[in-house]
Tab-separated table of C-alpha atoms in Angstrom:
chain	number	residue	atom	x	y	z
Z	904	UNK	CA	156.533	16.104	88.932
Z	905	UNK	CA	155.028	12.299	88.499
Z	906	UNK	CA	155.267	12.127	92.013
Z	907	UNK	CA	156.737	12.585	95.267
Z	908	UNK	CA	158.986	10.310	96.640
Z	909	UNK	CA	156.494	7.962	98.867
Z	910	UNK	CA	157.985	7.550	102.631
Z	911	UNK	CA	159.018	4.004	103.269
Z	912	UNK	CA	155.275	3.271	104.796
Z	913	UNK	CA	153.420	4.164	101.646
Z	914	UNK	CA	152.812	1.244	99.079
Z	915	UNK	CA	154.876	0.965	95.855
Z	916	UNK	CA	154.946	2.145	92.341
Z	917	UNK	CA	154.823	-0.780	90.158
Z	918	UNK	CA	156.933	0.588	87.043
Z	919	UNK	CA	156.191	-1.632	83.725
Z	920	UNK	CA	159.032	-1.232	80.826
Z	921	UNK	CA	159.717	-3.113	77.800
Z	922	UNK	CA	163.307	-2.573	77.120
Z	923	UNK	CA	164.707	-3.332	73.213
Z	924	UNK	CA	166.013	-6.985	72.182
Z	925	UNK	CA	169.416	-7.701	71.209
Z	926	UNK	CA	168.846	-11.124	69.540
Z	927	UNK	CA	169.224	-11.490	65.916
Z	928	UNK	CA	166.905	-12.002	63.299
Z	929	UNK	CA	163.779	-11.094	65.846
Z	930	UNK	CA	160.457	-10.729	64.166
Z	931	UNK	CA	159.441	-7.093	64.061
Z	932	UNK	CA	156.074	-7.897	65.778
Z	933	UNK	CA	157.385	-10.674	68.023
Z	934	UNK	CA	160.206	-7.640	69.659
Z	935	UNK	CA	158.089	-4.864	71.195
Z	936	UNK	CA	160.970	-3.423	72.836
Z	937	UNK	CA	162.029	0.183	72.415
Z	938	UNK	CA	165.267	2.579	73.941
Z	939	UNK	CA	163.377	6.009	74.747
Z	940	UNK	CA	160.916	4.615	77.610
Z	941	UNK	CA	164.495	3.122	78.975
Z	942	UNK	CA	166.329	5.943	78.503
Z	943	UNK	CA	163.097	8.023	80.366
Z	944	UNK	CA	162.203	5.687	83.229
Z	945	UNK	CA	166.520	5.978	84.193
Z	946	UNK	CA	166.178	9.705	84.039
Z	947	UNK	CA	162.746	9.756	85.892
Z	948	UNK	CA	164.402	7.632	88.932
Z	949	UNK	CA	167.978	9.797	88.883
Z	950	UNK	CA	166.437	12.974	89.286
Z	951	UNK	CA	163.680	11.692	91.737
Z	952	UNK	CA	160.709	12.572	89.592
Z	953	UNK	CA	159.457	9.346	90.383
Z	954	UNK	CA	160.261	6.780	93.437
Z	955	UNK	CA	163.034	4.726	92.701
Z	956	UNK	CA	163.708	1.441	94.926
Z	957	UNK	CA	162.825	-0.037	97.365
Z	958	UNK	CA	160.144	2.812	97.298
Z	959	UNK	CA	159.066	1.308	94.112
Z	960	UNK	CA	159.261	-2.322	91.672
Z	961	UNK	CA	160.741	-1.970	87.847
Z	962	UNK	CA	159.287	-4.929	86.196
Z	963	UNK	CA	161.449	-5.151	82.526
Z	964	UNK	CA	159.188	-7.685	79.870
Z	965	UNK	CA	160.601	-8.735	76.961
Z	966	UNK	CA	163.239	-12.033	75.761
Z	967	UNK	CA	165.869	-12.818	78.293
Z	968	UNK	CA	168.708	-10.150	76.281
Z	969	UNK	CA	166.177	-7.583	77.202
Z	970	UNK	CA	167.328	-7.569	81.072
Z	971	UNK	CA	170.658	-7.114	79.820
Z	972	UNK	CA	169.746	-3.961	77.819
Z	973	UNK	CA	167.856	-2.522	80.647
Z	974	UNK	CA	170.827	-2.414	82.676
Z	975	UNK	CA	173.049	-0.825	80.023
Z	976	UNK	CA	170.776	2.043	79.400
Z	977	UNK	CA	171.002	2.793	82.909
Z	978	UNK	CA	168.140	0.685	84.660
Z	979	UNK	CA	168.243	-0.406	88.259
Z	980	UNK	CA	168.290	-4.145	88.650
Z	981	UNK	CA	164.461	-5.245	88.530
Z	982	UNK	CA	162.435	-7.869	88.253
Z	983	UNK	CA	162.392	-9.589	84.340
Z	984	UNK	CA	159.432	-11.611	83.147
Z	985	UNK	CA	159.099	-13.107	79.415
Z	986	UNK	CA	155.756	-13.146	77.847
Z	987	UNK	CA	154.357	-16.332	76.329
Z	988	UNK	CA	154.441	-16.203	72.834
Z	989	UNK	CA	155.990	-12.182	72.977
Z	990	UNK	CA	152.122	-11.360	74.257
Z	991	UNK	CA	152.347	-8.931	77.270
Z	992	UNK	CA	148.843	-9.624	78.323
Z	993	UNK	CA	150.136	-13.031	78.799
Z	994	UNK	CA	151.903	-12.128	81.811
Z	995	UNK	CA	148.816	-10.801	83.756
Z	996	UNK	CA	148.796	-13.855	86.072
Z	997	UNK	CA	152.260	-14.700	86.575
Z	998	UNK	CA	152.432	-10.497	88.071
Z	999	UNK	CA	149.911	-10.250	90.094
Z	1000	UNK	CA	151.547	-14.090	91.665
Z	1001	UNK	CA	154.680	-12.204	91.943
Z	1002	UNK	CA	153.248	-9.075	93.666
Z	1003	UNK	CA	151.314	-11.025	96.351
Z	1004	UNK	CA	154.591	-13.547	96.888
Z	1005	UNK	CA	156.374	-10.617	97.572
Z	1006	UNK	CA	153.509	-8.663	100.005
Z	1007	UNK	CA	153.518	-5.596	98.017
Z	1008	UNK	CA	150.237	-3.228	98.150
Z	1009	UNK	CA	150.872	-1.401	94.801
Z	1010	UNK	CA	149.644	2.044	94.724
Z	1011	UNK	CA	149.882	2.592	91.301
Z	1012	UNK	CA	150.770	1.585	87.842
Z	1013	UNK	CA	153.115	3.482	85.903
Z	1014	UNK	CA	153.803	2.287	82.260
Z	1015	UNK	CA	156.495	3.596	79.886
Z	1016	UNK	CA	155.944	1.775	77.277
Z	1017	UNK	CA	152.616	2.057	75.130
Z	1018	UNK	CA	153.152	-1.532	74.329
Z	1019	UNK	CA	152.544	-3.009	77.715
Z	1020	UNK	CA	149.587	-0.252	78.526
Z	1021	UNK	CA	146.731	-3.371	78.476
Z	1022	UNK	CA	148.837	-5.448	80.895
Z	1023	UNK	CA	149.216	-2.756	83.075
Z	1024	UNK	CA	145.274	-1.601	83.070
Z	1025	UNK	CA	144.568	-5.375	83.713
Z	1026	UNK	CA	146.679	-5.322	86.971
Z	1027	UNK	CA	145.172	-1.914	87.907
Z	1028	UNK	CA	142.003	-2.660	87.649
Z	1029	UNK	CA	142.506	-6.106	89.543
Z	1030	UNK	CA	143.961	-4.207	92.542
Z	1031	UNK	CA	141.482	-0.811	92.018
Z	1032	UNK	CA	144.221	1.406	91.857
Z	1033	UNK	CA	145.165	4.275	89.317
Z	1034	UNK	CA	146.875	3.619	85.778
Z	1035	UNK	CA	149.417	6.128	84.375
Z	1036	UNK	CA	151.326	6.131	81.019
Z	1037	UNK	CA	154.319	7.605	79.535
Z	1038	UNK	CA	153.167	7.430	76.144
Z	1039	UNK	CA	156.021	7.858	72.970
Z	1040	UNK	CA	154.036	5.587	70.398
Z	1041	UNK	CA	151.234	5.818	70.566
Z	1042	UNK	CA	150.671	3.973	67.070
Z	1043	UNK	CA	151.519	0.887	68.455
Z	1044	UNK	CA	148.013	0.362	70.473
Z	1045	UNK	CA	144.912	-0.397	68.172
Z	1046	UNK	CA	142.307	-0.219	70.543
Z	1047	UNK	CA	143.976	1.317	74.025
Z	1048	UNK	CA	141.393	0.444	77.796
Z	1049	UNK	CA	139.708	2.848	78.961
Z	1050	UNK	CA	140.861	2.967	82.567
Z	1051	UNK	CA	144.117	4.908	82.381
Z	1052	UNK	CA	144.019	7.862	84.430
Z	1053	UNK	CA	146.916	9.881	83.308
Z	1054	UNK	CA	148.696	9.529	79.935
Z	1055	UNK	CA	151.643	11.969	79.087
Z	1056	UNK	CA	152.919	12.371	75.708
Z	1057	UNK	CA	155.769	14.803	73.998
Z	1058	UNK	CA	154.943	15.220	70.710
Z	1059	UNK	CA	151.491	16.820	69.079
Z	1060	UNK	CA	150.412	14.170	66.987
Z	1061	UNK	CA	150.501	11.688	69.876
Z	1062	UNK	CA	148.073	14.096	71.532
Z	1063	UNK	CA	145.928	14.138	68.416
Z	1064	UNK	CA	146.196	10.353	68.427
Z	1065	UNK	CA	145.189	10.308	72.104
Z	1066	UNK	CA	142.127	12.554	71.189
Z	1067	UNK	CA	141.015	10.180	68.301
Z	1068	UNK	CA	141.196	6.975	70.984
Z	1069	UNK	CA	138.931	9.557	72.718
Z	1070	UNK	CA	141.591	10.002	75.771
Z	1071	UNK	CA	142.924	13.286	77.382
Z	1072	UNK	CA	146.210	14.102	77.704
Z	1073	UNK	CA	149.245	15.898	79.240
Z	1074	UNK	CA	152.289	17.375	76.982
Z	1075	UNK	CA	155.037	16.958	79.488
Z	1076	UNK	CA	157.669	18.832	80.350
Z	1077	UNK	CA	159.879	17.572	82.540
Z	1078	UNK	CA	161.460	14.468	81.056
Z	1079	UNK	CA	162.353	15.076	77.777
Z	1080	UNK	CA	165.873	17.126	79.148
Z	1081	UNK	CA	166.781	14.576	81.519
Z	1082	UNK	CA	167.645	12.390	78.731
Z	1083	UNK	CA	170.186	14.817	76.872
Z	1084	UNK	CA	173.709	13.617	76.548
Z	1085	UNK	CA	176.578	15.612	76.468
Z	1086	UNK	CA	178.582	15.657	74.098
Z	1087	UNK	CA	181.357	13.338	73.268
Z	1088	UNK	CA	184.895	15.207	74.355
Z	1089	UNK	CA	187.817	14.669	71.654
Z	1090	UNK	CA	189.465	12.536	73.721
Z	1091	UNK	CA	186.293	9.945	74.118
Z	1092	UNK	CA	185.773	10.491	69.837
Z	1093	UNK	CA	189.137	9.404	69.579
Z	1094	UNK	CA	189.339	6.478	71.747
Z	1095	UNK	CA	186.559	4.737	70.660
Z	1096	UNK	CA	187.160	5.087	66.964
Z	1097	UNK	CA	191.019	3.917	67.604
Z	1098	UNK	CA	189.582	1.058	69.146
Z	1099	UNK	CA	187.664	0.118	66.286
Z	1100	UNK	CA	190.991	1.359	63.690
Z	1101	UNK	CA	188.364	4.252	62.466
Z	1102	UNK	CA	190.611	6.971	60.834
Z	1103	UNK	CA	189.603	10.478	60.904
Z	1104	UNK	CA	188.387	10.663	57.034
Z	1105	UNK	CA	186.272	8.152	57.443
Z	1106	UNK	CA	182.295	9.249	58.066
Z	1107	UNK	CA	180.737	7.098	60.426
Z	1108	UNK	CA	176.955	6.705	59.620
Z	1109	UNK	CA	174.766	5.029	62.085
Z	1110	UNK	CA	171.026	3.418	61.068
Z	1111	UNK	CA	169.031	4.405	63.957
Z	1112	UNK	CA	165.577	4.009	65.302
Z	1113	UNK	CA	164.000	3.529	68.745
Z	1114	UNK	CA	163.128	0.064	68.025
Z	1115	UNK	CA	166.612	-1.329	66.631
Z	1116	UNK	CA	164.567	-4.131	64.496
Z	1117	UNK	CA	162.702	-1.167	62.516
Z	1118	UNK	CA	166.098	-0.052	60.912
Z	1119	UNK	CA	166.203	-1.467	57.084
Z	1120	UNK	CA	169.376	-3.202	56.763
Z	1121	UNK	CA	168.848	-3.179	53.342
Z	1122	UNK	CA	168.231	0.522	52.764
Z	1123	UNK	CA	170.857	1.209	54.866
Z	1124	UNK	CA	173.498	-0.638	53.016
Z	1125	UNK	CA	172.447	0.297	49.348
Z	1126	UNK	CA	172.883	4.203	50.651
Z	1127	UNK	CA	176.389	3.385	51.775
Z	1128	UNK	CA	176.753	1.888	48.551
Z	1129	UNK	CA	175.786	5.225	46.966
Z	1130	UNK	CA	177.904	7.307	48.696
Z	1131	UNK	CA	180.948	4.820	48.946
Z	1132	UNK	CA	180.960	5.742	44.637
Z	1133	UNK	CA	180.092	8.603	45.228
Z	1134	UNK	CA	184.001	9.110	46.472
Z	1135	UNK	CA	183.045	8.927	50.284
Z	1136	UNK	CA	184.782	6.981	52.537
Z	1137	UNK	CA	182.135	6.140	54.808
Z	1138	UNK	CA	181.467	2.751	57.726
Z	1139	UNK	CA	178.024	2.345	58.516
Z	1140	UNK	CA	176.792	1.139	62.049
Z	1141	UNK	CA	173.618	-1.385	61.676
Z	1142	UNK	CA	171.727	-3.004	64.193
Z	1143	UNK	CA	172.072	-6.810	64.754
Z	1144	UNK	CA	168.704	-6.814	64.884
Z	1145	UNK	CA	168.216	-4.873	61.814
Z	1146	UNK	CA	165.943	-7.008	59.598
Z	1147	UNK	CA	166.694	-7.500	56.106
Z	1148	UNK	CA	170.438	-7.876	57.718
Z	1149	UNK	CA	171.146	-11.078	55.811
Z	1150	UNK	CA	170.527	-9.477	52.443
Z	1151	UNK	CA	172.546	-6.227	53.300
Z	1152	UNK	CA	175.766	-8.034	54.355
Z	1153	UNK	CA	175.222	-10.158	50.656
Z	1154	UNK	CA	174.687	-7.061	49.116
Z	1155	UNK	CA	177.951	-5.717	50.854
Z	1156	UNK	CA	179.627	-9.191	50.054
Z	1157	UNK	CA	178.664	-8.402	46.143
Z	1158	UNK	CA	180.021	-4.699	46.281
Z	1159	UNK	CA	183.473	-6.267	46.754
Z	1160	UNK	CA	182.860	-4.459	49.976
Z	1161	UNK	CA	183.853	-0.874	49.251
Z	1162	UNK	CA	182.794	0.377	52.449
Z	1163	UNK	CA	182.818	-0.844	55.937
Z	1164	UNK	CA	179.401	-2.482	57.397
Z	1165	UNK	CA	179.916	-3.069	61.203
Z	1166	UNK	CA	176.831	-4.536	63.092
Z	1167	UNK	CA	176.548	-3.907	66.746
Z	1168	UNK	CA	174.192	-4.752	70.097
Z	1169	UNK	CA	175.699	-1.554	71.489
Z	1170	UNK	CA	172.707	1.009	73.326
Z	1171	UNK	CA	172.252	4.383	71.510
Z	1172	UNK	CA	174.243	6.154	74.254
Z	1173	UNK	CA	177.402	3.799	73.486
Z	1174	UNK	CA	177.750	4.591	69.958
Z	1175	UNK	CA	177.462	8.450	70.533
Z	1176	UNK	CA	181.191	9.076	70.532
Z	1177	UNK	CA	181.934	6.958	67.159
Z	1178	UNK	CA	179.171	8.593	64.956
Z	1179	UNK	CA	179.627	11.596	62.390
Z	1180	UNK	CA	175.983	11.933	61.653
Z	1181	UNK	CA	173.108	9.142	61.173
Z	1182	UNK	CA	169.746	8.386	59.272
Z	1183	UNK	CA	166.741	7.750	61.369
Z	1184	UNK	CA	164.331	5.714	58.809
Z	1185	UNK	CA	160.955	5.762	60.033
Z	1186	UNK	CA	158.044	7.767	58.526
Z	1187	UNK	CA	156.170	8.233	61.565
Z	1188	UNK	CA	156.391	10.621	63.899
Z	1189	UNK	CA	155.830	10.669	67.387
Z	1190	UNK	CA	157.398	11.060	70.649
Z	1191	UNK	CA	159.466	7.987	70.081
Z	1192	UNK	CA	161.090	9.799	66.555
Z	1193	UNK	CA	161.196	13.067	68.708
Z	1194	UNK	CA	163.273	12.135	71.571
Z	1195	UNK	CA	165.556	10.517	69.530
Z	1196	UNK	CA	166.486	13.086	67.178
Z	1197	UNK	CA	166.624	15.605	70.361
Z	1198	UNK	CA	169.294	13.147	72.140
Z	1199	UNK	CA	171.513	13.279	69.185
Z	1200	UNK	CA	171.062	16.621	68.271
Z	1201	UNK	CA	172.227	17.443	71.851
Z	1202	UNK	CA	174.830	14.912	71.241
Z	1203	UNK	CA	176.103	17.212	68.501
Z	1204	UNK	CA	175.355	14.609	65.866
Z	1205	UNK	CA	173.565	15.672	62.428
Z	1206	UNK	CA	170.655	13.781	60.953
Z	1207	UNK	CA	170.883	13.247	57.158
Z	1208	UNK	CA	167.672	14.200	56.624
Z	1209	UNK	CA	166.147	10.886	54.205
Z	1210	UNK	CA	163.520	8.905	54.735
Z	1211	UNK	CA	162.008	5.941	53.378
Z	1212	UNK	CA	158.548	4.296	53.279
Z	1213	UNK	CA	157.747	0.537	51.883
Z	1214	UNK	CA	159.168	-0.376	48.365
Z	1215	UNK	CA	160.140	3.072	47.383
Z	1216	UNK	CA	163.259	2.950	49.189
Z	1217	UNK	CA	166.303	4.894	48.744
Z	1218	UNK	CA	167.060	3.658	45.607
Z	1219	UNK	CA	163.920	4.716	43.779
Z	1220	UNK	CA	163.269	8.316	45.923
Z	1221	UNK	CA	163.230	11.214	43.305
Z	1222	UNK	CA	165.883	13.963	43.973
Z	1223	UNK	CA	167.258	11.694	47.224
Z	1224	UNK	CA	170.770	11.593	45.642
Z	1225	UNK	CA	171.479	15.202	44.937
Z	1226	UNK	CA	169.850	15.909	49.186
Z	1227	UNK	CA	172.340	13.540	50.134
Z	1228	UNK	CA	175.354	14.187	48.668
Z	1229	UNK	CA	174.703	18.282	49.657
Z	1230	UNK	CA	174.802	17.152	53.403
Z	1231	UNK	CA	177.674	14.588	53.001
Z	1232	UNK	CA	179.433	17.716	51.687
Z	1233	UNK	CA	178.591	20.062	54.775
Z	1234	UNK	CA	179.153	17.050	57.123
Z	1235	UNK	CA	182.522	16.657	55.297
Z	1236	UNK	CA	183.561	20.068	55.806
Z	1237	UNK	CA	182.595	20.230	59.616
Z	1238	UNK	CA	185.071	17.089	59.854
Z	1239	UNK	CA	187.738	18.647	58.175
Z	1240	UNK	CA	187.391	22.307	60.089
Z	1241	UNK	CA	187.149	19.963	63.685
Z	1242	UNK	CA	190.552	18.568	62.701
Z	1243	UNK	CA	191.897	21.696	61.896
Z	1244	UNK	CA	190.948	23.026	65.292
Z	1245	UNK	CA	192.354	19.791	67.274
């Protein structure tokens, strides 16, 4: 376990969480903001692994669409602070004001997301107390403090990253299935594809990735585009916050728009009952990648199994067309033998 639940005496768990950002356009290194620590922390706090409140404070940093997120992925309401300048370490001063306005003795820190970890060792060393992080990328931290005391990870090359930043740490096993979905019934499939006039030949395709703003647009829409003439009849699911958006929805526009390109500010969970199968397109794995393939695999959702790195692209990867049309083929056919079965 994290920890016990702390009797009402005890001081407080000060959880710090950057939930993602639902505004268009963002900057990719202005939006820190990720779904897995959310999806984590609102496990952690159902199934009393850690305290939830009033035993504890959730403190969610990011814009102001950020609260809103938190809440949708399952959050408690907590306090919401916005960085100057979308620099956590910004926000060292205006915390530890809100912590001693509010009489808190905070036992501990407990970060879950890599991104905040030097804002959190700031406050924990200002107050002496311990530092722990749930860690799912690490590869966002350059040069991580020293004082954290515990750091938890769930994939092996975070713990070899962890190692190289000359820190020890635990594989956990505890949260990882308290984030699994079940899967969508018939009945929910249906309903939420008849509310957005989806018929059942058409493949839904979602562009996924922890951090919404890291999905290519772009990509995203010149692989519909390939499969749309390929004789598919596909609708792809894109972040708003996608970047390269503008140019996808022009290349869409100059298409003649042979395929359907809906953009949403829906959570992961939302959109589990719409999708046939999905791309995740990032190159990197950690724990971030890992839970997220794991909560749509338990979802019952294939991955198409493409990836793409800087210019390369879809459009220039050697022997990507031939991969892709094979799955479209066998996601095709497990389509055709669930309608069978309805």
């Amino acid at each position: 376990m994290i920890s016990p639940n702390p009797s009402s005496t005890q001081p407080q768990t000060i959880h710090l969480i950057a939930p993602p950002s639902t505004r268009p356009n963002q900057n990719t290194h202005t939006n820190f903001g990720r779904t897995t620590p959310c999806l984590l922390l609102t496990g952690a706090l159902k199934h009393s692994l850690t305290p939830p409140p009033p035993h504890s404070q959730i403190y969610t940093i990011g814009d102001a669409t950020t609260k809103n997120t938190a809440a949708e992925l399952g959050l408690p309401p907590s306090i919401h602070l916005t960085p100057l300048l979308s620099n956590p370490t910004s926000l060292k001063r205006q915390l530890l004001t809100r912590l001693n306005q509010s009489n808190i003795t905070p036992s501990r820190i407990l970060c879950w997301s890599d991104e905040l970890i030097h804002l959190a060792s700031s406050v924990a060393t200002h107050h002496d107390i311990p530092t722990e992080l749930i860690s799912t990328k690490p590869s966002t931290i350059t040069k991580p403090p020293q004082n954290i005391d515990t750091i938890r990870v769930f994939e092996n090359q975070d713990h070899d990253t962890w190692q190289d930043f000359r820190h020890t740490c635990q594989t956990d096993q505890l949260l990882a299935p308290l984030i699994d979905p079940p899967q969508p019934t018939k009945k929910q499939r249906t309903a939420a594809r008849a509310q957005l006039n989806i018929d059942d030949h058409t493949i839904v395709i979602a562009a996924i990735a922890d951090a919404p703003n890291q999905v290519d647009a772009r990509e995203f829409a010149f692989l519909l585009g390939l499969l749309s003439v390929s004789g598919y009849q596909v609708l792809g699911i894109v972040p708003k916050t996608a970047k390269n958006l503008n140019q996808a929805l022009r290349h869409h526009r100059g298409l003649q728009k042979p395929f359907r390109l809906l953009t949403t500010t829906d959570p992961l969970p939302k959109l589990l009952p719409l999708l046939d199968t999905y791309i995740h397109p990032n190159d990197h794995t950690s724990g971030s990648t890992h839970l997220i393939d794991r909560l749509l695999s338990r979802a019952g959702i294939p991955i198409l199994n493409l990836r793409h790195s800087g210019k390369a692209g879809f459009s220039r990867a050697q022997g990507t067309s031939g991969q892709l049309l094979n799955e479209m083929d066998q996601i095709v056919n497990h389509m055709q033998s669930q309608l069978t079965n309805a």
